[in-house]
Tab-separated table of C-alpha atoms in Angstrom:
chain	number	residue	atom	x	y	z
A	991	MET	CA	-112.248	89.806	53.773
A	992	ILE	CA	-110.718	87.906	56.691
A	993	LYS	CA	-109.598	90.263	59.461
A	994	ALA	CA	-109.092	87.792	62.347
A	995	VAL	CA	-108.433	84.100	62.970
A	996	ILE	CA	-109.877	82.144	65.884
A	997	PHE	CA	-108.296	78.815	66.751
A	998	ASP	CA	-109.626	75.845	68.634
A	999	CYS	CA	-106.899	74.520	70.948
A	1000	ASP	CA	-106.832	70.722	71.314
A	1001	GLY	CA	-106.006	69.027	68.043
A	1002	VAL	CA	-105.462	72.378	66.304
A	1003	LEU	CA	-102.713	74.157	68.244
A	1004	VAL	CA	-101.556	71.279	70.458
A	1005	ASP	CA	-101.446	67.518	69.946
A	1006	SER	CA	-103.324	66.729	73.136
A	1007	GLU	CA	-106.091	64.485	71.801
A	1008	PRO	CA	-104.197	61.148	72.055
A	1009	MET	CA	-103.527	61.545	75.796
A	1010	THR	CA	-106.993	62.942	76.401
A	1011	PHE	CA	-108.737	59.940	74.866
A	1012	GLU	CA	-106.286	57.446	76.353
A	1013	LEU	CA	-107.159	58.642	79.852
A	1014	LEU	CA	-110.851	58.880	79.038
A	1015	GLN	CA	-110.823	55.263	77.873
A	1016	GLU	CA	-109.039	54.171	81.060
A	1017	GLU	CA	-111.413	56.087	83.309
A	1018	PHE	CA	-114.580	54.859	81.660
A	1019	ALA	CA	-113.351	51.259	81.754
A	1020	ALA	CA	-112.539	51.616	85.441
A	1021	HIS	CA	-116.150	52.677	85.994
A	1022	GLY	CA	-117.781	49.914	83.994
A	1023	LEU	CA	-117.949	51.300	80.444
A	1024	GLU	CA	-115.720	49.681	77.821
A	1025	LEU	CA	-115.404	51.704	74.605
A	1026	GLU	CA	-113.074	51.552	71.623
A	1027	ARG	CA	-111.047	54.630	70.755
A	1028	HIS	CA	-112.883	55.234	67.467
A	1029	GLU	CA	-116.229	55.044	69.260
A	1030	MET	CA	-115.109	57.599	71.805
A	1031	GLU	CA	-113.831	60.023	69.202
A	1032	GLY	CA	-117.101	59.843	67.329
A	1033	MET	CA	-119.118	60.541	70.461
A	1034	PHE	CA	-116.965	62.925	72.465
A	1035	ILE	CA	-114.507	64.902	70.329
A	1036	GLY	CA	-115.048	68.616	70.633
A	1037	GLY	CA	-117.320	68.346	73.670
A	1038	THR	CA	-116.844	69.275	77.304
A	1039	ILE	CA	-115.709	66.811	79.952
A	1040	GLU	CA	-118.971	67.390	81.785
A	1041	GLY	CA	-120.851	66.490	78.619
A	1042	CYS	CA	-118.730	63.369	78.175
A	1043	ALA	CA	-119.510	62.338	81.760
A	1044	MET	CA	-123.223	62.830	81.272
A	1045	ARG	CA	-123.225	60.697	78.108
A	1046	ALA	CA	-121.068	58.013	79.746
A	1047	ARG	CA	-123.427	57.792	82.737
A	1048	GLU	CA	-126.346	57.364	80.350
A	1049	MET	CA	-124.443	54.439	78.833
A	1050	GLY	CA	-123.892	52.810	82.222
A	1051	ALA	CA	-120.651	54.273	83.590
A	1052	THR	CA	-120.697	54.641	87.381
A	1053	LEU	CA	-118.819	57.934	87.485
A	1054	PRO	CA	-118.829	59.761	90.835
A	1055	GLU	CA	-120.215	63.286	91.001
A	1056	ASP	CA	-116.753	64.866	91.298
A	1057	TRP	CA	-115.322	62.782	88.460
A	1058	ALA	CA	-114.755	65.694	86.050
A	1059	ASP	CA	-112.490	67.523	88.518
A	1060	HIS	CA	-110.549	64.317	89.199
A	1061	TYR	CA	-110.192	63.684	85.478
A	1062	TYR	CA	-108.856	67.186	84.821
A	1063	THR	CA	-106.275	66.890	87.582
A	1064	THR	CA	-104.937	63.601	86.230
A	1065	LEU	CA	-105.077	64.726	82.610
A	1066	CYS	CA	-103.163	67.933	83.248
A	1067	GLU	CA	-100.442	65.977	85.036
A	1068	ARG	CA	-100.027	63.804	81.942
A	1069	LEU	CA	-100.192	66.693	79.509
A	1070	ARG	CA	-97.526	68.629	81.399
A	1071	ALA	CA	-95.157	65.692	80.852
A	1072	GLY	CA	-94.986	66.632	77.182
A	1073	THR	CA	-97.571	67.916	74.705
A	1074	PRO	CA	-96.182	68.952	71.313
A	1075	LEU	CA	-97.552	71.694	69.119
A	1076	MET	CA	-99.309	70.659	65.962
A	1077	ALA	CA	-97.028	70.855	62.939
A	1078	GLY	CA	-96.786	74.301	61.361
A	1079	VAL	CA	-98.386	76.268	64.200
A	1080	PRO	CA	-95.393	78.520	65.026
A	1081	GLU	CA	-94.891	79.359	61.355
A	1082	LEU	CA	-98.583	80.155	60.878
A	1083	LEU	CA	-98.682	82.496	63.865
A	1084	GLU	CA	-95.579	84.255	62.544
A	1085	ARG	CA	-97.309	84.780	59.194
A	1086	LEU	CA	-100.383	86.194	60.891
A	1087	ASP	CA	-98.233	88.501	63.023
A	1088	ALA	CA	-96.346	89.707	59.967
A	1089	ALA	CA	-99.604	90.414	58.145
A	1090	GLY	CA	-101.109	92.190	61.162
A	1091	VAL	CA	-103.967	89.684	61.448
A	1092	PRO	CA	-105.067	89.296	65.090
A	1093	TYR	CA	-106.000	85.912	66.513
A	1094	ALA	CA	-107.486	84.299	69.593
A	1095	VAL	CA	-108.206	80.823	70.966
A	1096	GLY	CA	-111.614	79.451	71.890
A	1097	SER	CA	-111.549	76.030	73.554
A	1098	ASN	CA	-114.203	73.962	75.292
A	1099	GLY	CA	-111.437	72.904	77.675
A	1100	ARG	CA	-110.774	74.660	80.950
A	1101	HIS	CA	-108.035	77.255	81.356
A	1102	VAL	CA	-106.000	74.849	83.477
A	1103	LYS	CA	-105.783	72.488	80.513
A	1104	MET	CA	-104.663	75.248	78.138
A	1105	ASP	CA	-102.065	76.278	80.709
A	1106	ALA	CA	-100.853	72.667	80.906
A	1107	THR	CA	-100.421	72.366	77.137
A	1108	LEU	CA	-99.628	75.817	75.773
A	1109	GLY	CA	-97.631	76.668	78.887
A	1110	GLN	CA	-94.944	74.264	77.694
A	1111	HIS	CA	-94.371	76.530	74.690
A	1112	PRO	CA	-93.675	79.950	76.222
A	1113	GLU	CA	-93.173	81.821	72.953
A	1114	ILE	CA	-96.554	80.647	71.687
A	1115	ARG	CA	-98.230	81.186	75.047
A	1116	ALA	CA	-96.910	84.746	75.163
A	1117	LYS	CA	-98.467	85.510	71.777
A	1118	LEU	CA	-101.844	84.421	73.161
A	1119	GLU	CA	-101.800	86.413	76.392
A	1120	GLY	CA	-105.265	87.820	77.041
A	1121	ARG	CA	-106.712	85.962	74.066
A	1122	LEU	CA	-107.332	82.461	75.485
A	1123	PHE	CA	-110.975	81.729	76.235
A	1124	SER	CA	-112.798	78.719	77.670
A	1125	GLY	CA	-116.282	77.599	76.716
A	1126	GLN	CA	-116.709	76.264	80.241
A	1127	GLU	CA	-115.487	79.312	82.141
A	1128	ASP	CA	-115.796	82.462	80.026
A	1129	VAL	CA	-119.241	82.164	78.422
A	1130	VAL	CA	-122.649	80.788	79.384
A	1131	ARG	CA	-122.819	78.066	76.726
A	1132	PRO	CA	-119.888	76.056	75.298
A	1133	LYS	CA	-119.644	74.829	71.716
A	1134	PRO	CA	-121.662	73.942	69.661
A	1135	ALA	CA	-123.378	77.167	70.801
A	1136	PRO	CA	-121.867	80.251	69.118
A	1137	ASP	CA	-121.168	82.097	72.392
A	1138	LEU	CA	-117.464	81.312	72.654
A	1139	TYR	CA	-116.550	82.339	69.131
A	1140	LEU	CA	-118.682	85.460	69.333
A	1141	HIS	CA	-116.861	86.326	72.564
A	1142	CYS	CA	-113.480	85.877	70.850
A	1143	ALA	CA	-114.546	88.132	67.977
A	1144	ALA	CA	-115.788	90.803	70.377
A	1145	VAL	CA	-112.497	90.815	72.274
A	1146	LEU	CA	-110.579	91.115	69.007
A	1147	GLY	CA	-112.905	93.890	67.866
A	1148	VAL	CA	-113.733	92.165	64.588
A	1149	ALA	CA	-117.212	91.486	63.212
A	1150	PRO	CA	-118.087	87.751	63.038
A	1151	GLU	CA	-118.394	87.782	59.251
A	1152	HIS	CA	-114.775	88.891	59.015
A	1153	CYS	CA	-113.467	86.082	61.232
A	1154	VAL	CA	-112.341	82.615	60.224
A	1155	VAL	CA	-112.342	79.722	62.678
A	1156	ILE	CA	-109.887	76.813	62.529
A	1157	GLU	CA	-111.511	73.703	63.983
A	1158	ASP	CA	-110.975	69.945	64.066
A	1159	SER	CA	-114.354	68.810	65.431
A	1160	PRO	CA	-117.951	68.895	64.212
A	1161	PRO	CA	-119.267	70.622	67.385
A	1162	GLY	CA	-116.669	73.352	66.961
A	1163	ALA	CA	-117.476	73.762	63.274
A	1164	ASP	CA	-121.176	73.967	64.165
A	1165	ALA	CA	-120.330	76.705	66.660
A	1166	ALA	CA	-118.511	78.660	63.965
A	1167	ALA	CA	-121.455	78.332	61.583
A	1168	ALA	CA	-123.887	79.430	64.295
A	1169	ALA	CA	-121.678	82.471	64.908
A	1170	GLY	CA	-121.788	83.372	61.227
A	1171	MET	CA	-118.095	82.650	60.712
A	1172	ARG	CA	-116.259	80.846	57.963
A	1173	CYS	CA	-114.697	77.610	59.205
A	1174	LEU	CA	-111.561	75.839	58.030
A	1175	GLY	CA	-111.685	72.195	59.104
A	1176	TYR	CA	-108.281	70.852	60.075
A	1177	ALA	CA	-108.020	67.201	59.035
A	1178	PRO	CA	-104.319	66.239	59.131
A	1179	GLN	CA	-105.134	62.537	58.706
A	1180	GLY	CA	-107.053	63.116	55.476
A	1181	GLU	CA	-110.774	62.502	54.893
A	1182	TYR	CA	-113.122	63.579	57.687
A	1183	PRO	CA	-116.706	63.223	56.405
A	1184	LYS	CA	-118.384	64.305	59.669
A	1185	LEU	CA	-116.383	67.526	59.733
A	1186	ALA	CA	-117.000	68.172	56.034
A	1187	ALA	CA	-120.735	67.638	56.589
A	1188	THR	CA	-120.823	70.746	58.805
A	1189	GLY	CA	-119.813	72.909	55.853
A	1190	ALA	CA	-116.231	73.383	57.048
A	1191	GLU	CA	-113.619	73.714	54.318
A	1192	LEU	CA	-111.195	70.847	54.933
A	1193	PHE	CA	-107.424	71.242	54.796
A	1194	ASN	CA	-104.606	69.054	56.100
A	1195	ASP	CA	-101.550	71.289	56.551
A	1196	MET	CA	-101.203	74.551	58.479
A	1197	ALA	CA	-99.013	75.823	55.641
A	1198	GLN	CA	-102.183	75.991	53.527
A	1199	VAL	CA	-103.927	78.497	55.794
A	1200	PRO	CA	-102.300	81.746	54.563
A	1201	ALA	CA	-103.472	81.106	51.008
A	1202	LEU	CA	-106.902	79.962	52.196
A	1203	ILE	CA	-107.486	83.244	54.025
A	1204	GLY	CA	-106.056	85.393	51.251
A	1205	LEU	CA	-102.676	86.418	52.644
A	1206	PRO	CA	-100.202	87.436	49.938
A	1207	ALA	CA	-97.650	84.807	48.949
């Protein structure tokens, strides 16, 4: 029985991925590494910025040592200009509240990024007070290690086997599996073979989640 829901943030709660990858593409090109958007998504989605930098340097990018901090500063400025929620998120949280199902957020992004995106939506941000956790700042190992999702479950006071994770990336889905949690793979654009290959149960509309986790109609 599902007793708690743990959300990823980027691409699940907020539509921040387009701006994130747009800036990443610009930055890498400025430092000698030209990549197409689809290449970048395949390599970097769900990872940490530090991990992206390490991989980019291996591929020839001349990124300075303090690049990650610079990137975050610029990205947050862009995100604060307007980052919408993913469709159906407010309604889903209302359903969970009404059913008494607790929830938390586990993101590989830093807290400053979650503040930049979720902070634009004060009603949603208020619901998540004390339940926003970063794989870079709150645990030793980020996703795909299970640490972050296990931390979320511990804070919620729910055993891992009674949690469900909502993810949009293979590393995040791998983290859920490693934590012993069921994973719903959010794929709003349709087919997502790499996400399905992790064992995540794909869905494409947040309105499907209540039925998927067994909430009464």
